[in-house]
Every structure is written in C-alpha cells, then in structure tokens.
Amino acid sequence: MPSWQSKLVMTTMRQLKKRVTHIVDDIPRLRTEKEFFMSKLWAPAGMHYDALRIEHLEAEWIMPKKPRHDKVMLYLHGGGYALGSINTHRSLIARISKEAGIRILAINYRLAPEHPFPAALDDAVLAYTWLIEHAGYRPEDILLAGDSAGGGLTISTMLALRQVNLPLPLAAVVLCPWTDLAGTGPSMRTKAESDPLLPACKLRAWGRQYAGDTSVRHPLVSPLYADLSGLPPLLIHVGTEEIVFDDSTRIAERAREAGTPVTLEVWEGMPHVWHFSWHLMPEARRAISNIARFVEARIDDGKERPKTDTKVTMLRHVYEATKISAAILGAAVVRNLL
C-alpha cells in the first residue's frame, strides 16, 4: 500500500505532467525548466563534490567525505536522452553515494536531438575507460548505474564493451530502465492513464529522435532486443504505475534466460524513478537502501573474483579502433528481429 507521502507526490507529478505534455516538443525550454527545478533538490549532508573534465565531457565526483569502499560507481542520468544533467540528478546520486558509502562519477553525456545515437553511448564508454586508464580502477572495482534512459544506456554500455571484448564492470544498477524505444510493451497502453509522469503519446517520438538514422530496435539503442548473455549481475527497480513497466520486466526475463544474474524489484504503486523523492517518500528511502545492500553484496562477491590483468593503457585505443558506426553495428541482428 503506497504511503500518504507517495500519494501526495504523485498528485503533484500529475499536475506537472499536464504542463510537460504541453511543452514536450520544446526541448530547450524543457531542459531549462528541468534544470531550474531539479537542481534545487537538496542533497544529504556530509558529501563532497569535485567537478572535472574527461576530454569533452563535463563530469563530477560525488562522494561521502569518508567513503567506506574503494570501489567506484559510474552513474548515467535519465531524461529521455534529451534532458537531464549532473545538476538535475545530484540529489539522487548523492543519496545513493552516501547510503552505499561509495564514490560516484556522474557525467553529462551528449544529448539528442543535437547528438543522436551513438553519441551518448560513446561518452559512457569514454567515461568507463577513463576510470580504468586514468583513475586507476580495475573493471572489477567499477559498478554502472543509471535511471530511465540512463538505465537503458547502462545496459547498452555493457553490451558495447562486450562487443569489442573489453572487460565488464562488477555489477550494474538500473532504475526503471527505458529498454524498448520502439514502445512495444503492453504497459505503454495499459499504464498510460495511471502513469503520473511520462506521456505515452510522446515517448516513442523521443525514441526516434535519439535513434536518428538508426532503427529503434537496434540492440544498442534498445537493449531489450540484444543478446544479454555474459553480463554482470543486474539490479532492476520498477514501479507498477509507469508506462515503461514492461521495459523492466521483459529485459529481466530475457537476461535471466540468457544466464545473466538478475534481481528484479517491483514496487507496488510507485511511479517512474520515485527514488528522486527520497526527501518525502519512505518508499524511495527504502529503495535506495536496497541499492546500497546490493552494492555491498556485489563488493563482497568481488573480493573472491580473480583480478584482471587488463592492459589499461590500451583500452581506449582498442575501443576507438573497433568502434563501428551505429548504422552497421549489429545490423544482422536487427534484420533478424524486424
């Protein structure tokens, strides 16, 4: 049973949804408004922030002043691949960082429509390889995480790394991931009225905007259509009141069938990425505590894993040398799916 706090938050979200639906085609205005409101969410006390650049990327370290672990998490924000930034997600990322006692690197990957696929994916891989080449982390020291579009991008990043035989991270956390930009899940229709945030009528258009000249069913655009074997353990959170509900349940099922360890948590009565409302909603605080427990468990598991002998200085060069254009990479797979 959802708490009274969550009902209050969802009522507010429904009012915002009406406004967003009105201006959803005005991307610059949407970005400005999201930055203005989301950047005002306060972050937990006792946190440290350090801005940096990774080549063309703006990035930021978000961490407790005394982290409990020497591991690191790379966080990819959501926003339909068109919105969002470190600023909009700092409050949520900081709360996860504090709960898990871990350093988190957040990045501003390039956004559509100015930068369609594979720009965001290339930026995520760049940040991952930078952690290994320049920050001194081994792949088994790194976790990936993201919400909504960033959750789908998190899975796509691991698929891209696997595609070019680069070592994969320890684990991944994906919150309400957008994994099917074709919008084929039944929840796109059945949850259209109950979802207090996402407008179903516009989500497919945003998917085509991000995909650009590439099929929305390309495995690296919509990881639901990918071979999900050989990935590290996944934690997936999803609320029952969101139109992308089936994006989470179907990719969890496909990953399990492929032999990838998956923990799927379905939260009754929760909207899309309710974790943002940790200030108000007890369900959000519990969900973030569950993320922290997952991280702790994977770190403990990782202590038993053999250390990789990665030639770290070569990672980026290998990726750049083997990177294939979005129109070609996985084309044979896409043809089989369509």
mmCIF file of C-alpha atoms in Angstrom:
data_model
loop_
_atom_site.group_PDB
_atom_site.id
_atom_site.type_symbol
_atom_site.label_atom_id
_atom_site.label_comp_id
_atom_site.label_asym_id
_atom_site.label_seq_id
_atom_site.Cartn_x
_atom_site.Cartn_y
_atom_site.Cartn_z
ATOM 1 C CA MET A 1 0.000 0.000 0.000
ATOM 2 C CA PRO A 2 1.586 3.312 -1.068
ATOM 3 C CA SER A 3 2.253 5.771 1.746
ATOM 4 C CA TRP A 4 0.311 9.020 2.070
ATOM 5 C CA GLN A 5 3.537 10.819 1.187
ATOM 6 C CA SER A 6 3.780 8.950 -2.110
ATOM 7 C CA LYS A 7 0.150 9.784 -2.936
ATOM 8 C CA LEU A 8 0.899 13.460 -2.355
ATOM 9 C CA VAL A 9 3.979 13.310 -4.576
ATOM 10 C CA MET A 10 2.045 11.549 -7.346
ATOM 11 C CA THR A 11 -0.702 14.188 -7.244
ATOM 12 C CA THR A 12 1.962 16.851 -7.754
ATOM 13 C CA MET A 13 3.530 14.839 -10.566
ATOM 14 C CA ARG A 14 0.209 14.612 -12.397
ATOM 15 C CA GLN A 15 -0.033 18.392 -12.396
ATOM 16 C CA LEU A 16 3.476 18.638 -13.797
ATOM 17 C CA LYS A 17 2.674 16.009 -16.448
ATOM 18 C CA LYS A 18 -0.031 18.270 -17.886
ATOM 19 C CA ARG A 19 2.497 21.048 -18.284
ATOM 20 C CA VAL A 20 5.209 18.774 -19.695
ATOM 21 C CA THR A 21 2.808 17.372 -22.287
ATOM 22 C CA HIS A 22 2.151 20.938 -23.465
ATOM 23 C CA ILE A 23 5.821 21.823 -23.994
ATOM 24 C CA VAL A 24 7.334 18.375 -24.650
ATOM 25 C CA ASP A 25 8.306 19.342 -28.211
ATOM 26 C CA ASP A 26 10.195 22.426 -26.998
ATOM 27 C CA ILE A 27 13.405 20.696 -25.905
ATOM 28 C CA PRO A 28 15.365 23.857 -24.952
ATOM 29 C CA ARG A 29 12.523 25.044 -22.728
ATOM 30 C CA LEU A 30 12.106 21.615 -21.156
ATOM 31 C CA ARG A 31 15.821 21.473 -20.402
ATOM 32 C CA THR A 32 15.777 24.904 -18.809
ATOM 33 C CA GLU A 33 12.780 24.123 -16.614
ATOM 34 C CA LYS A 34 14.106 20.733 -15.542
ATOM 35 C CA GLU A 35 17.476 22.257 -14.663
ATOM 36 C CA PHE A 36 15.796 25.028 -12.673
ATOM 37 C CA PHE A 37 13.545 22.796 -10.584
ATOM 38 C CA MET A 38 15.589 19.616 -10.214
ATOM 39 C CA SER A 39 18.829 21.370 -9.326
ATOM 40 C CA LYS A 40 17.060 22.848 -6.280
ATOM 41 C CA LEU A 41 16.518 19.434 -4.672
ATOM 42 C CA TRP A 42 18.760 19.351 -1.645
ATOM 43 C CA ALA A 43 21.420 16.701 -1.209
ATOM 44 C CA PRO A 44 22.309 14.863 2.007
ATOM 45 C CA ALA A 45 24.798 16.426 4.389
ATOM 46 C CA GLY A 46 28.405 15.326 4.639
ATOM 47 C CA MET A 47 29.038 14.979 0.912
ATOM 48 C CA HIS A 48 31.948 16.127 -1.219
ATOM 49 C CA TYR A 49 31.718 17.315 -4.851
ATOM 50 C CA ASP A 50 34.579 17.758 -7.289
ATOM 51 C CA ALA A 51 33.982 18.877 -10.894
ATOM 52 C CA LEU A 52 36.336 17.730 -13.660
ATOM 53 C CA ARG A 53 36.548 17.218 -17.406
ATOM 54 C CA ILE A 54 37.075 13.961 -19.266
ATOM 55 C CA GLU A 55 38.062 15.163 -22.727
ATOM 56 C CA HIS A 56 34.866 16.889 -23.988
ATOM 57 C CA LEU A 57 32.716 15.645 -21.081
ATOM 58 C CA GLU A 58 31.713 17.581 -18.006
ATOM 59 C CA ALA A 59 31.912 15.231 -15.027
ATOM 60 C CA GLU A 60 31.715 15.337 -11.262
ATOM 61 C CA TRP A 61 32.865 13.198 -8.372
ATOM 62 C CA ILE A 62 30.102 12.822 -5.796
ATOM 63 C CA MET A 63 31.167 11.057 -2.625
ATOM 64 C CA PRO A 64 30.980 10.883 1.146
ATOM 65 C CA LYS A 65 33.826 12.669 2.851
ATOM 66 C CA LYS A 66 34.927 9.248 4.107
ATOM 67 C CA PRO A 67 33.789 6.511 1.677
ATOM 68 C CA ARG A 68 33.545 3.001 3.144
ATOM 69 C CA HIS A 69 34.693 1.324 -0.059
ATOM 70 C CA ASP A 70 37.491 1.772 -2.550
ATOM 71 C CA LYS A 71 35.168 0.885 -5.436
ATOM 72 C CA VAL A 72 33.508 3.383 -7.753
ATOM 73 C CA MET A 73 30.146 3.753 -9.496
ATOM 74 C CA LEU A 74 29.678 5.404 -12.891
ATOM 75 C CA TYR A 75 26.197 6.972 -12.995
ATOM 76 C CA LEU A 76 24.331 7.768 -16.227
ATOM 77 C CA HIS A 77 21.408 10.139 -15.708
ATOM 78 C CA GLY A 78 17.972 9.768 -17.273
ATOM 79 C CA GLY A 79 15.879 12.243 -19.239
ATOM 80 C CA GLY A 80 14.791 10.569 -22.468
ATOM 81 C CA TYR A 81 18.298 11.062 -23.941
ATOM 82 C CA ALA A 82 17.268 14.702 -24.459
ATOM 83 C CA LEU A 83 17.172 16.164 -20.924
ATOM 84 C CA GLY A 84 18.983 15.894 -17.636
ATOM 85 C CA SER A 85 22.441 16.514 -16.298
ATOM 86 C CA ILE A 86 24.630 16.183 -13.252
ATOM 87 C CA ASN A 87 22.713 19.135 -11.782
ATOM 88 C CA THR A 88 19.287 17.527 -12.148
ATOM 89 C CA HIS A 89 20.467 14.249 -10.624
ATOM 90 C CA ARG A 90 22.940 15.429 -7.970
ATOM 91 C CA SER A 91 20.478 14.967 -5.097
ATOM 92 C CA LEU A 92 19.612 11.384 -6.060
ATOM 93 C CA ILE A 93 23.200 10.404 -6.847
ATOM 94 C CA ALA A 94 24.437 11.888 -3.575
ATOM 95 C CA ARG A 95 21.850 9.934 -1.597
ATOM 96 C CA ILE A 96 22.903 6.676 -3.288
ATOM 97 C CA SER A 97 26.558 7.539 -2.694
ATOM 98 C CA LYS A 98 26.003 8.219 0.991
ATOM 99 C CA GLU A 99 23.888 5.100 1.558
ATOM 100 C CA ALA A 100 26.331 2.827 -0.267
ATOM 101 C CA GLY A 101 29.461 4.537 1.047
ATOM 102 C CA ILE A 102 30.937 4.666 -2.450
ATOM 103 C CA ARG A 103 32.404 7.273 -4.789
ATOM 104 C CA ILE A 104 30.234 8.023 -7.805
ATOM 105 C CA LEU A 105 31.339 9.592 -11.069
ATOM 106 C CA ALA A 106 28.495 11.396 -12.864
ATOM 107 C CA ILE A 107 28.822 12.651 -16.440
ATOM 108 C CA ASN A 108 26.991 14.969 -18.816
ATOM 109 C CA TYR A 109 26.833 12.765 -21.903
ATOM 110 C CA ARG A 110 25.796 14.409 -25.165
ATOM 111 C CA LEU A 111 22.049 14.764 -25.706
ATOM 112 C CA ALA A 112 19.661 14.308 -28.625
ATOM 113 C CA PRO A 113 18.446 15.651 -30.946
ATOM 114 C CA GLU A 114 21.699 17.565 -31.473
ATOM 115 C CA HIS A 115 23.712 14.413 -30.788
ATOM 116 C CA PRO A 116 21.773 11.265 -31.704
ATOM 117 C CA PHE A 117 22.920 7.693 -31.187
ATOM 118 C CA PRO A 118 25.688 6.643 -30.688
ATOM 119 C CA ALA A 119 26.973 9.873 -29.073
ATOM 120 C CA ALA A 120 25.671 9.100 -25.568
ATOM 121 C CA LEU A 121 26.951 5.531 -25.787
ATOM 122 C CA ASP A 122 30.406 6.658 -26.908
ATOM 123 C CA ASP A 123 30.523 9.111 -23.993
ATOM 124 C CA ALA A 124 29.569 6.407 -21.483
ATOM 125 C CA VAL A 125 32.307 4.105 -22.812
ATOM 126 C CA LEU A 126 34.775 7.007 -22.694
ATOM 127 C CA ALA A 127 33.995 7.614 -19.007
ATOM 128 C CA TYR A 128 34.285 3.898 -18.202
ATOM 129 C CA THR A 129 37.656 3.525 -19.910
ATOM 130 C CA TRP A 130 38.859 6.775 -18.291
ATOM 131 C CA LEU A 131 38.181 5.271 -14.863
ATOM 132 C CA ILE A 132 40.490 2.403 -15.764
ATOM 133 C CA GLU A 133 43.175 4.214 -17.728
ATOM 134 C CA HIS A 134 43.469 7.417 -15.722
ATOM 135 C CA ALA A 135 41.748 6.964 -12.353
ATOM 136 C CA GLY A 136 43.420 3.639 -11.602
ATOM 137 C CA TYR A 137 40.357 1.422 -11.163
ATOM 138 C CA ARG A 138 40.148 -2.161 -12.368
ATOM 139 C CA PRO A 139 36.960 -3.284 -14.103
ATOM 140 C CA GLU A 140 36.059 -5.342 -11.030
ATOM 141 C CA ASP A 141 36.262 -2.129 -8.981
ATOM 142 C CA ILE A 142 33.551 -0.425 -11.075
ATOM 143 C CA LEU A 143 29.754 -0.575 -10.927
ATOM 144 C CA LEU A 144 27.499 1.033 -13.510
ATOM 145 C CA ALA A 145 24.168 2.662 -12.692
ATOM 146 C CA GLY A 146 21.506 4.765 -14.318
ATOM 147 C CA ASP A 147 17.824 5.652 -14.310
ATOM 148 C CA SER A 148 15.249 5.679 -17.114
ATOM 149 C CA ALA A 149 17.113 6.385 -20.370
ATOM 150 C CA GLY A 150 20.300 6.222 -18.317
ATOM 151 C CA GLY A 151 19.275 2.743 -17.195
ATOM 152 C CA GLY A 152 18.921 1.609 -20.791
ATOM 153 C CA LEU A 153 22.227 3.313 -21.584
ATOM 154 C CA THR A 154 23.854 1.458 -18.693
ATOM 155 C CA ILE A 155 22.914 -1.884 -20.257
ATOM 156 C CA SER A 156 23.886 -0.695 -23.740
ATOM 157 C CA THR A 157 27.285 0.375 -22.401
ATOM 158 C CA MET A 158 27.977 -3.134 -21.152
ATOM 159 C CA LEU A 159 26.852 -4.573 -24.478
ATOM 160 C CA ALA A 160 29.197 -2.195 -26.345
ATOM 161 C CA LEU A 161 32.095 -3.174 -24.081
ATOM 162 C CA ARG A 162 31.346 -6.854 -24.677
ATOM 163 C CA GLN A 163 31.090 -6.221 -28.433
ATOM 164 C CA VAL A 164 34.757 -5.167 -28.544
ATOM 165 C CA ASN A 165 35.980 -7.621 -25.903
ATOM 166 C CA LEU A 166 36.654 -5.037 -23.212
ATOM 167 C CA PRO A 167 36.329 -6.195 -19.580
ATOM 168 C CA LEU A 168 32.936 -5.686 -17.966
ATOM 169 C CA PRO A 169 32.200 -3.999 -14.614
ATOM 170 C CA LEU A 170 31.449 -5.746 -11.347
ATOM 171 C CA ALA A 171 27.672 -5.173 -11.499
ATOM 172 C CA ALA A 172 25.001 -2.731 -12.629
ATOM 173 C CA VAL A 173 22.006 -0.970 -11.062
ATOM 174 C CA VAL A 174 19.230 0.154 -13.405
ATOM 175 C CA LEU A 175 16.272 2.142 -12.115
ATOM 176 C CA CYS A 176 13.106 1.988 -14.232
ATOM 177 C CA PRO A 177 15.185 1.487 -17.405
ATOM 178 C CA TRP A 178 13.922 2.514 -20.830
ATOM 179 C CA THR A 179 14.995 -0.518 -22.833
ATOM 180 C CA ASP A 180 12.482 -0.643 -25.704
ATOM 181 C CA LEU A 181 12.437 2.620 -27.645
ATOM 182 C CA ALA A 182 10.031 1.014 -30.109
ATOM 183 C CA GLY A 183 7.430 1.151 -27.332
ATOM 184 C CA THR A 184 6.020 -2.334 -27.889
ATOM 185 C CA GLY A 185 5.306 -3.190 -24.242
ATOM 186 C CA PRO A 186 1.616 -3.546 -23.269
ATOM 187 C CA SER A 187 2.206 -1.151 -20.353
ATOM 188 C CA MET A 188 2.621 1.684 -22.857
ATOM 189 C CA ARG A 189 -1.134 1.362 -23.308
ATOM 190 C CA THR A 190 -2.387 -0.124 -20.041
ATOM 191 C CA LYS A 191 -0.468 2.327 -17.813
ATOM 192 C CA ALA A 192 -0.973 5.438 -19.946
ATOM 193 C CA GLU A 193 -3.613 6.855 -17.605
ATOM 194 C CA SER A 194 -2.105 5.783 -14.287
ATOM 195 C CA ASP A 195 1.457 6.925 -15.039
ATOM 196 C CA PRO A 196 1.693 10.325 -13.287
ATOM 197 C CA LEU A 197 4.815 11.435 -15.136
ATOM 198 C CA LEU A 198 5.531 10.042 -18.615
ATOM 199 C CA PRO A 199 3.325 10.944 -21.597
ATOM 200 C CA ALA A 200 2.951 7.768 -23.692
ATOM 201 C CA CYS A 201 1.971 9.792 -26.754
ATOM 202 C CA LYS A 202 5.398 11.439 -26.857
ATOM 203 C CA LEU A 203 7.781 8.735 -25.648
ATOM 204 C CA ARG A 204 8.014 6.906 -28.981
ATOM 205 C CA ALA A 205 8.813 10.208 -30.716
ATOM 206 C CA TRP A 206 11.654 10.784 -28.283
ATOM 207 C CA GLY A 207 12.926 7.294 -29.029
ATOM 208 C CA ARG A 208 13.024 8.021 -32.764
ATOM 209 C CA GLN A 209 14.724 11.339 -32.041
ATOM 210 C CA TYR A 210 17.513 9.608 -30.114
ATOM 211 C CA ALA A 211 17.893 6.778 -32.638
ATOM 212 C CA GLY A 212 18.270 9.217 -35.522
ATOM 213 C CA ASP A 213 19.016 7.276 -38.709
ATOM 214 C CA THR A 214 19.301 4.008 -36.785
ATOM 215 C CA SER A 215 16.467 1.558 -36.140
ATOM 216 C CA VAL A 216 14.852 1.998 -32.719
ATOM 217 C CA ARG A 217 15.204 -1.799 -32.414
ATOM 218 C CA HIS A 218 18.968 -1.677 -32.813
ATOM 219 C CA PRO A 219 20.355 -3.727 -29.889
ATOM 220 C CA LEU A 220 22.459 -0.804 -28.643
ATOM 221 C CA VAL A 221 19.561 1.638 -28.911
ATOM 222 C CA SER A 222 17.005 -0.704 -27.333
ATOM 223 C CA PRO A 223 18.890 -3.335 -25.328
ATOM 224 C CA LEU A 224 15.697 -5.372 -24.968
ATOM 225 C CA TYR A 225 16.497 -6.714 -28.458
ATOM 226 C CA ALA A 226 20.105 -7.631 -27.639
ATOM 227 C CA ASP A 227 21.797 -10.851 -26.649
ATOM 228 C CA LEU A 228 22.056 -10.332 -22.871
ATOM 229 C CA SER A 229 24.346 -13.253 -22.091
ATOM 230 C CA GLY A 230 27.598 -12.792 -20.231
ATOM 231 C CA LEU A 231 26.640 -9.600 -18.423
ATOM 232 C CA PRO A 232 27.453 -8.997 -14.735
ATOM 233 C CA PRO A 233 24.733 -9.124 -12.050
ATOM 234 C CA LEU A 234 21.875 -6.641 -12.538
ATOM 235 C CA LEU A 235 19.598 -4.961 -10.018
ATOM 236 C CA ILE A 236 16.433 -3.633 -11.683
ATOM 237 C CA HIS A 237 13.870 -1.429 -9.925
ATOM 238 C CA VAL A 238 10.483 -0.630 -11.453
ATOM 239 C CA GLY A 239 7.205 0.819 -10.195
ATOM 240 C CA THR A 240 3.843 -0.617 -11.176
ATOM 241 C CA GLU A 241 2.446 2.789 -12.222
ATOM 242 C CA GLU A 242 4.723 3.571 -15.166
ATOM 243 C CA ILE A 243 4.312 3.098 -18.888
ATOM 244 C CA VAL A 244 7.792 1.569 -19.194
ATOM 245 C CA PHE A 245 6.914 -1.115 -16.636
ATOM 246 C CA ASP A 246 7.261 -3.836 -19.284
ATOM 247 C CA ASP A 247 10.676 -2.495 -20.317
ATOM 248 C CA SER A 248 11.960 -3.676 -16.938
ATOM 249 C CA THR A 249 10.073 -6.944 -16.581
ATOM 250 C CA ARG A 250 10.805 -8.108 -20.122
ATOM 251 C CA ILE A 251 14.504 -7.304 -20.045
ATOM 252 C CA ALA A 252 14.796 -9.021 -16.653
ATOM 253 C CA GLU A 253 13.200 -12.130 -18.145
ATOM 254 C CA ARG A 254 15.416 -12.044 -21.240
ATOM 255 C CA ALA A 255 18.551 -11.548 -19.144
ATOM 256 C CA ARG A 256 17.667 -14.490 -16.899
ATOM 257 C CA GLU A 257 17.011 -16.674 -19.925
ATOM 258 C CA ALA A 258 20.470 -15.702 -21.226
ATOM 259 C CA GLY A 259 22.087 -16.730 -17.922
ATOM 260 C CA THR A 260 22.735 -13.245 -16.537
ATOM 261 C CA PRO A 261 22.050 -12.920 -12.785
ATOM 262 C CA VAL A 262 19.123 -10.530 -12.245
ATOM 263 C CA THR A 263 17.437 -9.136 -9.155
ATOM 264 C CA LEU A 264 14.119 -7.563 -10.192
ATOM 265 C CA GLU A 265 12.277 -5.477 -7.591
ATOM 266 C CA VAL A 266 8.715 -4.494 -8.492
ATOM 267 C CA TRP A 267 7.415 -1.687 -6.259
ATOM 268 C CA GLU A 268 3.653 -1.583 -5.931
ATOM 269 C CA GLY A 269 2.031 1.786 -6.607
ATOM 270 C CA MET A 270 5.288 3.564 -7.416
ATOM 271 C CA PRO A 271 5.798 5.977 -10.348
ATOM 272 C CA HIS A 272 8.757 6.306 -12.694
ATOM 273 C CA VAL A 273 12.039 6.763 -10.764
ATOM 274 C CA TRP A 274 10.320 7.510 -7.465
ATOM 275 C CA HIS A 275 13.806 7.421 -5.907
ATOM 276 C CA PHE A 276 14.094 11.164 -6.621
ATOM 277 C CA SER A 277 11.577 11.813 -3.836
ATOM 278 C CA TRP A 278 13.695 10.343 -1.037
ATOM 279 C CA HIS A 279 13.199 13.585 0.904
ATOM 280 C CA LEU A 280 9.475 12.824 1.205
ATOM 281 C CA MET A 281 8.684 9.212 0.364
ATOM 282 C CA PRO A 282 9.607 6.320 2.672
ATOM 283 C CA GLU A 283 9.415 4.001 -0.364
ATOM 284 C CA ALA A 284 12.179 5.996 -2.037
ATOM 285 C CA ARG A 285 14.418 5.767 1.015
ATOM 286 C CA ARG A 286 13.823 2.012 1.265
ATOM 287 C CA ALA A 287 14.564 1.559 -2.417
ATOM 288 C CA ILE A 288 17.876 3.415 -2.101
ATOM 289 C CA SER A 289 18.733 1.320 0.955
ATOM 290 C CA ASN A 290 18.140 -1.776 -1.193
ATOM 291 C CA ILE A 291 20.535 -0.377 -3.799
ATOM 292 C CA ALA A 292 23.147 0.061 -1.086
ATOM 293 C CA ARG A 293 22.669 -3.539 0.074
ATOM 294 C CA PHE A 294 23.044 -4.792 -3.495
ATOM 295 C CA VAL A 295 26.255 -2.786 -3.896
ATOM 296 C CA GLU A 296 27.631 -4.127 -0.606
ATOM 297 C CA ALA A 297 26.819 -7.711 -1.603
ATOM 298 C CA ARG A 298 28.441 -7.371 -5.019
ATOM 299 C CA ILE A 299 31.555 -5.821 -3.467
ATOM 300 C CA ASP A 300 31.766 -8.777 -1.088
ATOM 301 C CA ASP A 301 31.332 -11.160 -4.028
ATOM 302 C CA GLY A 302 34.003 -9.295 -5.954
ATOM 303 C CA LYS A 303 36.585 -9.994 -3.285
ATOM 304 C CA GLU A 304 36.508 -13.611 -4.421
ATOM 305 C CA ARG A 305 36.964 -12.809 -8.117
ATOM 306 C CA PRO A 306 40.426 -13.135 -9.674
ATOM 307 C CA LYS A 307 41.993 -9.808 -10.540
ATOM 308 C CA THR A 308 42.143 -8.943 -14.213
ATOM 309 C CA ASP A 309 45.423 -8.330 -15.969
ATOM 310 C CA THR A 310 43.986 -5.568 -18.108
ATOM 311 C CA LYS A 311 46.350 -3.613 -20.323
ATOM 312 C CA VAL A 312 44.709 -0.412 -19.194
ATOM 313 C CA THR A 313 46.645 1.962 -21.391
ATOM 314 C CA MET A 314 45.292 0.172 -24.450
ATOM 315 C CA LEU A 315 41.593 0.126 -23.551
ATOM 316 C CA ARG A 316 40.535 3.369 -25.192
ATOM 317 C CA HIS A 317 42.631 2.661 -28.288
ATOM 318 C CA VAL A 318 41.026 -0.758 -28.659
ATOM 319 C CA TYR A 319 37.553 0.735 -28.389
ATOM 320 C CA GLU A 320 38.265 3.510 -30.883
ATOM 321 C CA ALA A 321 39.869 1.087 -33.335
ATOM 322 C CA THR A 322 36.991 -1.380 -33.231
ATOM 323 C CA LYS A 323 34.087 1.046 -32.909
ATOM 324 C CA ILE A 324 31.657 0.616 -35.782
ATOM 325 C CA SER A 325 29.056 3.126 -36.909
ATOM 326 C CA ALA A 326 25.560 2.792 -35.494
ATOM 327 C CA ALA A 327 24.144 2.064 -38.930
ATOM 328 C CA ILE A 328 26.299 -1.059 -39.291
ATOM 329 C CA LEU A 329 26.944 -2.416 -35.798
ATOM 330 C CA GLY A 330 24.544 -5.263 -35.113
ATOM 331 C CA ALA A 331 22.722 -4.785 -38.411
ATOM 332 C CA ALA A 332 22.444 -8.505 -38.965
ATOM 333 C CA VAL A 333 20.836 -8.899 -35.547
ATOM 334 C CA VAL A 334 18.378 -6.116 -36.278
ATOM 335 C CA ARG A 335 17.387 -7.642 -39.621
ATOM 336 C CA ASN A 336 16.573 -10.901 -37.858
ATOM 337 C CA LEU A 337 14.363 -9.101 -35.350
ATOM 338 C CA LEU A 338 12.331 -6.950 -37.730
#
